[in-house]
Coordinates of C-alpha atoms and ligand atoms in Angstrom, one line a residue:
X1 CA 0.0 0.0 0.0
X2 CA 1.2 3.8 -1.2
X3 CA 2.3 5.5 2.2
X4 CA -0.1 8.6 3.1
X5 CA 1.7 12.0 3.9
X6 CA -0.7 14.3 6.7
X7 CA 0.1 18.0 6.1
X8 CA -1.2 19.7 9.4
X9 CA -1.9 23.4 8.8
X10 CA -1.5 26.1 12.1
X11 CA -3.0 29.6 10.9
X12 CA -1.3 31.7 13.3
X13 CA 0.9 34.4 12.4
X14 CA 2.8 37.4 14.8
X15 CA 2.4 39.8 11.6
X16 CA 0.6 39.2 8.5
X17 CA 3.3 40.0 5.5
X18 CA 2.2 42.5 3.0
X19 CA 2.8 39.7 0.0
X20 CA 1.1 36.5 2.2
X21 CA -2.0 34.8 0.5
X22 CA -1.8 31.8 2.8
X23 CA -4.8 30.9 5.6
X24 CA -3.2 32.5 8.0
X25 CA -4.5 35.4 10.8
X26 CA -2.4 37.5 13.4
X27 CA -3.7 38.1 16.6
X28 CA -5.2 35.4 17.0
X29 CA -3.3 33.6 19.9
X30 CA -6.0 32.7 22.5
X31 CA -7.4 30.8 19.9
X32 CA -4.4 27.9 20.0
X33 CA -5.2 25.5 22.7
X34 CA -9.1 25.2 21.0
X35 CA -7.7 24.9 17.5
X36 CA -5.0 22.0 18.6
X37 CA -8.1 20.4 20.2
X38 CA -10.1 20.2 17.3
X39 CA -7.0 19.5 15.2
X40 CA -6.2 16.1 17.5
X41 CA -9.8 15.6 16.8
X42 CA -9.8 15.6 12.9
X43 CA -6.9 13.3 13.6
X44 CA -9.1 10.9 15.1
X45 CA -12.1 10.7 13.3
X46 CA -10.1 10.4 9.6
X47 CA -8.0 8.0 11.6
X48 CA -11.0 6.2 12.7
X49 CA -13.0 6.5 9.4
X50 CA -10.3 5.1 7.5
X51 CA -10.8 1.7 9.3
X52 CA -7.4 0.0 9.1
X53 CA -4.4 2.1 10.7
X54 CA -3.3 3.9 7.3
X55 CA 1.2 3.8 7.2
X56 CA 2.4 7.0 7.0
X57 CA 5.7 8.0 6.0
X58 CA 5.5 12.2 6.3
X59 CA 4.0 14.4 8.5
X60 CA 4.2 18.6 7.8
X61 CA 3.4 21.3 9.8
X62 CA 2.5 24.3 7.7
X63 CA 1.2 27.4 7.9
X64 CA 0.8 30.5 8.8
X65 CA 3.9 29.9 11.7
X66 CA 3.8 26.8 13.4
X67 CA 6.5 27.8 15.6
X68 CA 4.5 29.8 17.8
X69 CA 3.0 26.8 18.9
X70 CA 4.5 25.1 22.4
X71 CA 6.9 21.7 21.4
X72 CA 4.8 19.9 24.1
X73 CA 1.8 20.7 22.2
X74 CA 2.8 19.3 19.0
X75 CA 4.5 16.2 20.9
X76 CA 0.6 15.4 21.7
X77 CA -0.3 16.1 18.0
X78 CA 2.0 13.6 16.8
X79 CA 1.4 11.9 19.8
X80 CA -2.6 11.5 18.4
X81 CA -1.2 10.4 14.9
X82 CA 1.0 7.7 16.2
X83 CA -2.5 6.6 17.9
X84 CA -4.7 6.5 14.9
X85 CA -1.9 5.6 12.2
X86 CA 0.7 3.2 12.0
X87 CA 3.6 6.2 11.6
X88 CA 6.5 4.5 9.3
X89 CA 10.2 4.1 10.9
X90 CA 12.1 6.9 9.8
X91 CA 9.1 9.3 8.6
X92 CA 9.6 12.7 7.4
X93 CA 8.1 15.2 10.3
X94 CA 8.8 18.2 9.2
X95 CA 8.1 21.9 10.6
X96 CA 7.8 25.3 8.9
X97 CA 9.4 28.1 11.1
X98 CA 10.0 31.7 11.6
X99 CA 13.3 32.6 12.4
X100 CA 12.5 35.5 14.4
X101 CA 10.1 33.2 16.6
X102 CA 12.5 30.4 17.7
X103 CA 15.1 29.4 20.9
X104 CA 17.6 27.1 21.2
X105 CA 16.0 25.4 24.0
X106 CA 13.0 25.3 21.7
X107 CA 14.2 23.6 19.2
X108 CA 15.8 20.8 21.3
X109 CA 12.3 20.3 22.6
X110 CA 10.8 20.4 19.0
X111 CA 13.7 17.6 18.2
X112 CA 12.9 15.5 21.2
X113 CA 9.3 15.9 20.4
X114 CA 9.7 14.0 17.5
X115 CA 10.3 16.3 14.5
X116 CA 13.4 15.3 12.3
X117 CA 13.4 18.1 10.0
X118 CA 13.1 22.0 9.8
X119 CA 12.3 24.6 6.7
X120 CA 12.8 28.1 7.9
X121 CA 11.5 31.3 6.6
X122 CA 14.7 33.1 5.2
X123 CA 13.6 35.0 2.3
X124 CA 16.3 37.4 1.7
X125 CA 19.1 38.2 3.9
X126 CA 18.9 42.1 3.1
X127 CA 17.3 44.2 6.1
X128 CA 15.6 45.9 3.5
X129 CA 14.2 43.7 1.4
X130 CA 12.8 41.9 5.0
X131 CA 11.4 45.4 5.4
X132 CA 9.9 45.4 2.5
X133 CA 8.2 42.1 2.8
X134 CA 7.3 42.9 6.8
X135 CA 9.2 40.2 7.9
X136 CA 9.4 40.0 11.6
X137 CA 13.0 38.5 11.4
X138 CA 16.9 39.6 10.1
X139 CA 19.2 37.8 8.5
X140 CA 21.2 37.0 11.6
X141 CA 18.4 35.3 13.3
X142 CA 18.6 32.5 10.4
X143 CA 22.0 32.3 11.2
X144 CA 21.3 31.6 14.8
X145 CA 18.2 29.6 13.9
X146 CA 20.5 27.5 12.0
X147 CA 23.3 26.8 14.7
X148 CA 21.0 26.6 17.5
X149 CA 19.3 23.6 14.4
X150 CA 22.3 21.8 14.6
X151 CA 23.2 21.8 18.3
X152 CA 19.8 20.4 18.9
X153 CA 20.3 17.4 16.5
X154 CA 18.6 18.4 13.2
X155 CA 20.4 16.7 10.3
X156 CA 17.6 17.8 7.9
X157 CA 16.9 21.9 7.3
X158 CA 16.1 23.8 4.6
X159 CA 15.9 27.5 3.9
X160 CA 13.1 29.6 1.6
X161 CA 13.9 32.3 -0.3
X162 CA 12.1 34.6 -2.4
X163 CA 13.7 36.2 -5.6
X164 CA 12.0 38.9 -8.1
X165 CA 11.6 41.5 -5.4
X166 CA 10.6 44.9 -6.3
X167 CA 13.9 46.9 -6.3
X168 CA 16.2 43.5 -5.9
X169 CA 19.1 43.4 -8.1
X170 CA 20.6 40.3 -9.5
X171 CA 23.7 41.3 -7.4
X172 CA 21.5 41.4 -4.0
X173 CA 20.1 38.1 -5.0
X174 CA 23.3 37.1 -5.3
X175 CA 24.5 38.0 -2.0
X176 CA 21.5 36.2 -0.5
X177 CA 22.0 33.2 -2.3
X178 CA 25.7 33.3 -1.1
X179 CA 24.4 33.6 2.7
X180 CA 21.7 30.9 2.0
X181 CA 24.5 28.3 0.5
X182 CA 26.9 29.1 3.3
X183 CA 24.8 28.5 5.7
X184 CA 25.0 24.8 4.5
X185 CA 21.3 23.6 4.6
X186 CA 20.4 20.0 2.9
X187 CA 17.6 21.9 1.5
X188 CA 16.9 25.0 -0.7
X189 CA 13.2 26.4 -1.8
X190 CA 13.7 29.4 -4.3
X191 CA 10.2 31.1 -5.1
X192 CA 9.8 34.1 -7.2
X193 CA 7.5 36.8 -5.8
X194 CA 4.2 36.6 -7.0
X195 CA 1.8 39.7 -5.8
X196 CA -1.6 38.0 -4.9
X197 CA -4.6 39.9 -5.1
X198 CA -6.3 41.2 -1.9
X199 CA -3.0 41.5 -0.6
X200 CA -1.6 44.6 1.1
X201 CA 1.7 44.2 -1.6
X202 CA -1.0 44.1 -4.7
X203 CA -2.5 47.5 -2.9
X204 CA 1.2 49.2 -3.2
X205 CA 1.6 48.1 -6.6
X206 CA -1.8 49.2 -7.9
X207 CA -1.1 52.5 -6.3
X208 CA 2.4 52.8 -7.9
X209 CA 3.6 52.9 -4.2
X210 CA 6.6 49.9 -5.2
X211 CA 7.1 48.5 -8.5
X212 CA 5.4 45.3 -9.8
X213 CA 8.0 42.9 -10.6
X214 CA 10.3 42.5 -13.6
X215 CA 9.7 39.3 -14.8
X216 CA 12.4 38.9 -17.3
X217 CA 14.9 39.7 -14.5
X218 CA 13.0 37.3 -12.2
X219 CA 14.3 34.9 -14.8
X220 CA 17.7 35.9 -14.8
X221 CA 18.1 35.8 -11.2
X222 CA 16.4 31.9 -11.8
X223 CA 18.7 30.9 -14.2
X224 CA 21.2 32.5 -12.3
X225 CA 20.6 30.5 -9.2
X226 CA 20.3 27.2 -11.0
X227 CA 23.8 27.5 -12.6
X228 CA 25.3 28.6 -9.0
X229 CA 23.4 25.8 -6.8
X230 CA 24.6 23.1 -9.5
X231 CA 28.2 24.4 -8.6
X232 CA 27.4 23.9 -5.1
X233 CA 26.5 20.1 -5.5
X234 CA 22.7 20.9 -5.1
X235 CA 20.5 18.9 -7.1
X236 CA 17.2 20.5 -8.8
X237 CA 14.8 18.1 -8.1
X238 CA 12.2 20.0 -8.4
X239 CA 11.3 23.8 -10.3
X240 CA 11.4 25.7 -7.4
X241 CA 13.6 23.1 -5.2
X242 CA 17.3 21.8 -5.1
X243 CA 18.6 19.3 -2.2
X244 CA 22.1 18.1 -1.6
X245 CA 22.7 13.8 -1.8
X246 CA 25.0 13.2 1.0
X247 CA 28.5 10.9 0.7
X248 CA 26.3 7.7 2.3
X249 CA 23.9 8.5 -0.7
X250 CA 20.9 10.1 1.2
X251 CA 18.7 12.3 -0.9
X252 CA 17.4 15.0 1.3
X253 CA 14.7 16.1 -1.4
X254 CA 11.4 17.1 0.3
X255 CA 10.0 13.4 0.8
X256 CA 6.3 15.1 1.8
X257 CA 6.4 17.6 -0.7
X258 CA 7.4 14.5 -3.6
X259 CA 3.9 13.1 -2.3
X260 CA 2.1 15.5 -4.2
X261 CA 4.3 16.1 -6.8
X262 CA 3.9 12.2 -7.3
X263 CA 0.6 12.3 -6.9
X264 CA -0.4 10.4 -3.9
X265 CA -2.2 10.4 -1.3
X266 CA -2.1 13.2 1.8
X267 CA -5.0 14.1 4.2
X268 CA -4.7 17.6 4.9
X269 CA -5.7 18.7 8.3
X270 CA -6.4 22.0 10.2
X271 CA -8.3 24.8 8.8
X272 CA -7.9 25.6 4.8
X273 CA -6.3 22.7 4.5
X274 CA -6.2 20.7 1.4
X275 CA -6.4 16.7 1.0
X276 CA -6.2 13.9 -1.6
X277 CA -7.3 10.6 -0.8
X278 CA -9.1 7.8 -2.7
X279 CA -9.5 9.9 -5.9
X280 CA -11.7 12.5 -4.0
X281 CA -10.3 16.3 -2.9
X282 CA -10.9 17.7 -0.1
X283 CA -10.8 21.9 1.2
X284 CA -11.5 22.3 4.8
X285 CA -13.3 25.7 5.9
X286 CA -10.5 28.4 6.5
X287 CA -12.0 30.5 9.7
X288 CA -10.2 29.2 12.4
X289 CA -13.8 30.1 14.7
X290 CA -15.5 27.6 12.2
X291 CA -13.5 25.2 12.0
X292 CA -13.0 24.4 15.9
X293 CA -17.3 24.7 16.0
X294 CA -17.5 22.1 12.9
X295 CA -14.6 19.8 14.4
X296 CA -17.0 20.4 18.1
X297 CA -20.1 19.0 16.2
X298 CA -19.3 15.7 15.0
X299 CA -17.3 12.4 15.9
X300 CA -17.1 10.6 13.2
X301 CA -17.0 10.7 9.1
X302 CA -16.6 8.8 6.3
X303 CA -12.8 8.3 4.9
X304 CA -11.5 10.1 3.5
X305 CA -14.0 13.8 4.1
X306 CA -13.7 15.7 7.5
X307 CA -16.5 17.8 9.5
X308 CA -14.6 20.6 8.9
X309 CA -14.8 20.3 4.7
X310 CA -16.4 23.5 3.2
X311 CA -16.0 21.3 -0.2
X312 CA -15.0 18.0 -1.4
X313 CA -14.7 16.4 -4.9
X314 CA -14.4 12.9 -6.9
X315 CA -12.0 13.6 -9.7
X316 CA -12.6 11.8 -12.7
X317 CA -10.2 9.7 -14.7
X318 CA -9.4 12.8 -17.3
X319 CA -9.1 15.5 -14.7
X320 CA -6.6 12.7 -12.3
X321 CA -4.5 12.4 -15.6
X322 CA -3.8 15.9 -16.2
X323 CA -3.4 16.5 -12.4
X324 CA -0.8 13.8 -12.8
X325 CA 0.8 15.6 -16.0
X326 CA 0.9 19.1 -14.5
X327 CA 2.3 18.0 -10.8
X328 CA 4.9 15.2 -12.5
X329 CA 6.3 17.6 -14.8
X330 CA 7.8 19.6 -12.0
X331 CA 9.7 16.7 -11.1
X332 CA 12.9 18.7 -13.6
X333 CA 15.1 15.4 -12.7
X334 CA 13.3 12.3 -13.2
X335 CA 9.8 14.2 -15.1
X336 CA 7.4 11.6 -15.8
X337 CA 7.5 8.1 -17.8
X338 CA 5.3 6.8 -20.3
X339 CA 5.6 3.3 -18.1
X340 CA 4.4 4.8 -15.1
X341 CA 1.4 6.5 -16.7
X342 CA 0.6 3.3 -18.1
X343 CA 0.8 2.1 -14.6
X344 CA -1.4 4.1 -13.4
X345 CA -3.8 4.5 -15.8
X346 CA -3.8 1.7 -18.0
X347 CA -3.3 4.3 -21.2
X348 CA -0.7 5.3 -23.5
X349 CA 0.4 9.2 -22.5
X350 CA 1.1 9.9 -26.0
X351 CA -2.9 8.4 -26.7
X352 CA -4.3 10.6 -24.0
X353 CA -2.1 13.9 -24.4
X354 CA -0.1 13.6 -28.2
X355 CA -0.7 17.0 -29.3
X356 CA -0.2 18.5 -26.2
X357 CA 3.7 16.8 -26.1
X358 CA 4.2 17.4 -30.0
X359 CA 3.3 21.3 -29.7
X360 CA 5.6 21.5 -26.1
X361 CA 8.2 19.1 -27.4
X362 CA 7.7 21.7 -30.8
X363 CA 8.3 24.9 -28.5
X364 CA 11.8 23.3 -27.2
X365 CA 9.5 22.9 -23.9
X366 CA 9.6 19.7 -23.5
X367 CA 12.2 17.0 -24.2
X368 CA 12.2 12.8 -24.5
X369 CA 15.0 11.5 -22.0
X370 CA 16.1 8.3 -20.7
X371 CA 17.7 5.4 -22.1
X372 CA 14.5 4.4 -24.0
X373 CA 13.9 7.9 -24.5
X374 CA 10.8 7.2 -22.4
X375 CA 10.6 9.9 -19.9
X376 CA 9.8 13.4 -20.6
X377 CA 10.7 16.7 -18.7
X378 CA 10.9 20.0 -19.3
X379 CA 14.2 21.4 -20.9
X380 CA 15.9 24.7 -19.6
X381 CA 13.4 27.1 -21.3
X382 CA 11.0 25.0 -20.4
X383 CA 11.8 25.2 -16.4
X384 CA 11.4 28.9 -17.2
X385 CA 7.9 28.8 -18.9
X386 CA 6.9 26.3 -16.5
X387 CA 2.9 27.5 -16.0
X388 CA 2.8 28.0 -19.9
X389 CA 3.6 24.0 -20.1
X390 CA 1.2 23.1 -17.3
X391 CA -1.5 25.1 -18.6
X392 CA -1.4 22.2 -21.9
X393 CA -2.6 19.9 -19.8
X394 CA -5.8 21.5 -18.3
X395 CA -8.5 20.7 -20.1
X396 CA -10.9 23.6 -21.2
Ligands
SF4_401 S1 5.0 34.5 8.3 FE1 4.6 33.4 6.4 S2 2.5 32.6 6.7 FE2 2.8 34.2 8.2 S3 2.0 36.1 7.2 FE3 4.3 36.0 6.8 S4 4.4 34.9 4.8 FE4 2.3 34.6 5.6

């Protein structure tokens, strides 16, 4: 049986950043010890509903800032899952963090809690640019973050950054990527700045208060970090993700985040949380208020929906191959395999999606690899135009 990944999501933020999308809400504190009630509480009832104790292999805690919340608290969060699922030897439990919100002692107690692996929250390591993004942390707390990793026991961390700032040069980005790499993570998550609507960033732009950003050199700094990391011995496994392979041979790629990417199965838990189980997709409510009242009312479910869903939905064989396409493609290393759609589906890819792969493979977008010239991936323009190749495979 396919191993299950749970992504737990913990909406709490200090500050909300100008640029942030996510579910997340500041101020909202004295709402913890209810929401990590009714989140050991969805725990149980999918755990229950699913009727056999489901493996799991990764566990992530996302967010908004999960850690503001106490290590003992989420030892008894894990403490539930180990309860209602049989949790793998050697899973991935992984914790998004703040810099600016973390201790040494902290972070031993997070490592003796359980988790085995940590991405922070680095984004740039220029005050200003921090500024800019309302970032509640500088550059030197990552670096303390980081040491204060290590001396707890964490063999596993990674570092986000965000590139295609409004006023970043390609030297700055330079200079972070320098302080990023020497800081000597396993793990790297580049993102380019995208400004959402509805955010307070979007507001600035509109009003000509900070530029919108420059996408072409957005691209340069991309290439630009692609060429620098593959000096470094980081691998790009991923379009927005590179991981180092260490002399034993470990590959510290993102095992949770290859879940999706793959294409299996996750329950996603907490509120505005997203699952995929059993061919059916789950959204839970986002308000934090609404979601500890759903989780209050009921006690049990059917696998894989949750009280708290505002929607679920059965994908179809057409919509689960495209899905499989579009997420599989940003695998840049390995892309995807005709053998393994046929696994999966039981259909030739070219027989489902020919023109699509002529037309990419036409625009140099897409290229046939492997010793059977089997797999296909996306070449080096193709990395860059990434949402242009994805956008094939959506049906209309
Ligand atoms: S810390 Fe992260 S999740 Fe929280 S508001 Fe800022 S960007 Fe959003």
């Amino acid at each position: 049986m396919i191993p299950f990944s749970i992504y737990l999501h913990i909406p709490f933020c200090r500050h909300r950043c100008n640029y942030c999308d996510f579910n997340t809400y500041a101020g909202q504190e004295k709402q913890i010890p209810a929401y990590l009630d009714a989140l050991r509480h969805e725990i149980a009832i999918l755990g229950q509903a699913a009727g056999i104790r489901l493996p799991v292999h990764t566990i992530f805690f996302g967010g908004g800032t999960p850690s503001l919340i106490a290590p003992g608290e989420i030892h008894r969060v894990l403490k539930q899952i180990e309860k209602e699922f049989d949790l793998l030897p050697n899973a991935e439990i992984t914790m998004e963090a703040n810099p600016g919100t973390v201790s040494r002692t902290q972070l031993e107690a997070l490592r003796t809690a359980g988790v085995n692996r940590i991405s922070f929250g680095m984004q740039s390591s220029h005050p200003e640019e921090l500024q800019l993004l309302e970032r509640i942390h500088a550059f030197e707390d990552v670096i303390d973050a980081v040491r204060w990793s290590r001396q707890a026991g964490f063999y596993n961390l990674s570092l986000d950054l965000i590139f295609g700032l409004p006023f970043q040069s390609l030297e700055r980005w330079k200079t972070t990527l320098d302080h990023a790499i020497s800081l000597k993570t396993e793990h790297l998550s580049l993102y380019s700045l995208t400004v959402e609507p509805g955010t307070r960033l979007n507001a600035w732009v509109q009003k000509g208060i900070v530029p919108a950003p420059d996408d072409d050199k957005a691209a340069d700094m991309y290439e630009y970090a692609m060429v620098r990391l593959a000096r470094e011995c980081f691998r790009q496994y991923e379009i927005s993700n590179w991981a180092r392979v260490d002399n034993s041979g470990k590959d510290y790629a993102s095992r949770h985040n290859l879940q999706y990417w793959l294409d299996q199965p996750y329950l996603g838990l907490g509120a505005g949380a997203h699952g995929y189980a059993g061919g059916v997709r789950t959204a839970n409510v986002n308000a934090i208020g609404q979601y500890i009242r759903m989780m209050k009312k009921e006690n049990s479910s059917v696998f894989p929906l949750s009280p708290a869903n505002r929607v679920f939905e059965k994908i179809n064989r057409e919509t689960e191959m495209q899905e499989w396409m579009m997420v599989g493609l940003r695998l840049t290393e390995q892309g995807v395999s005709r053998a393994a759609f046929w696994a999966r589906f039981s259909r030739q890819m070219e027989a489902v999606f020919g023109e699509e792969i002529e037309n990419l493979l036409e625009l140099g977008l897409l290229e046939w690899f492997g010793d059977q010239q089997d797999r296909l991936r996306l070449t080096h323009q193709g990395k860059l135009l990434g949402n242009q190749v994805f956008m094939q495979f959506v049906g209309d």
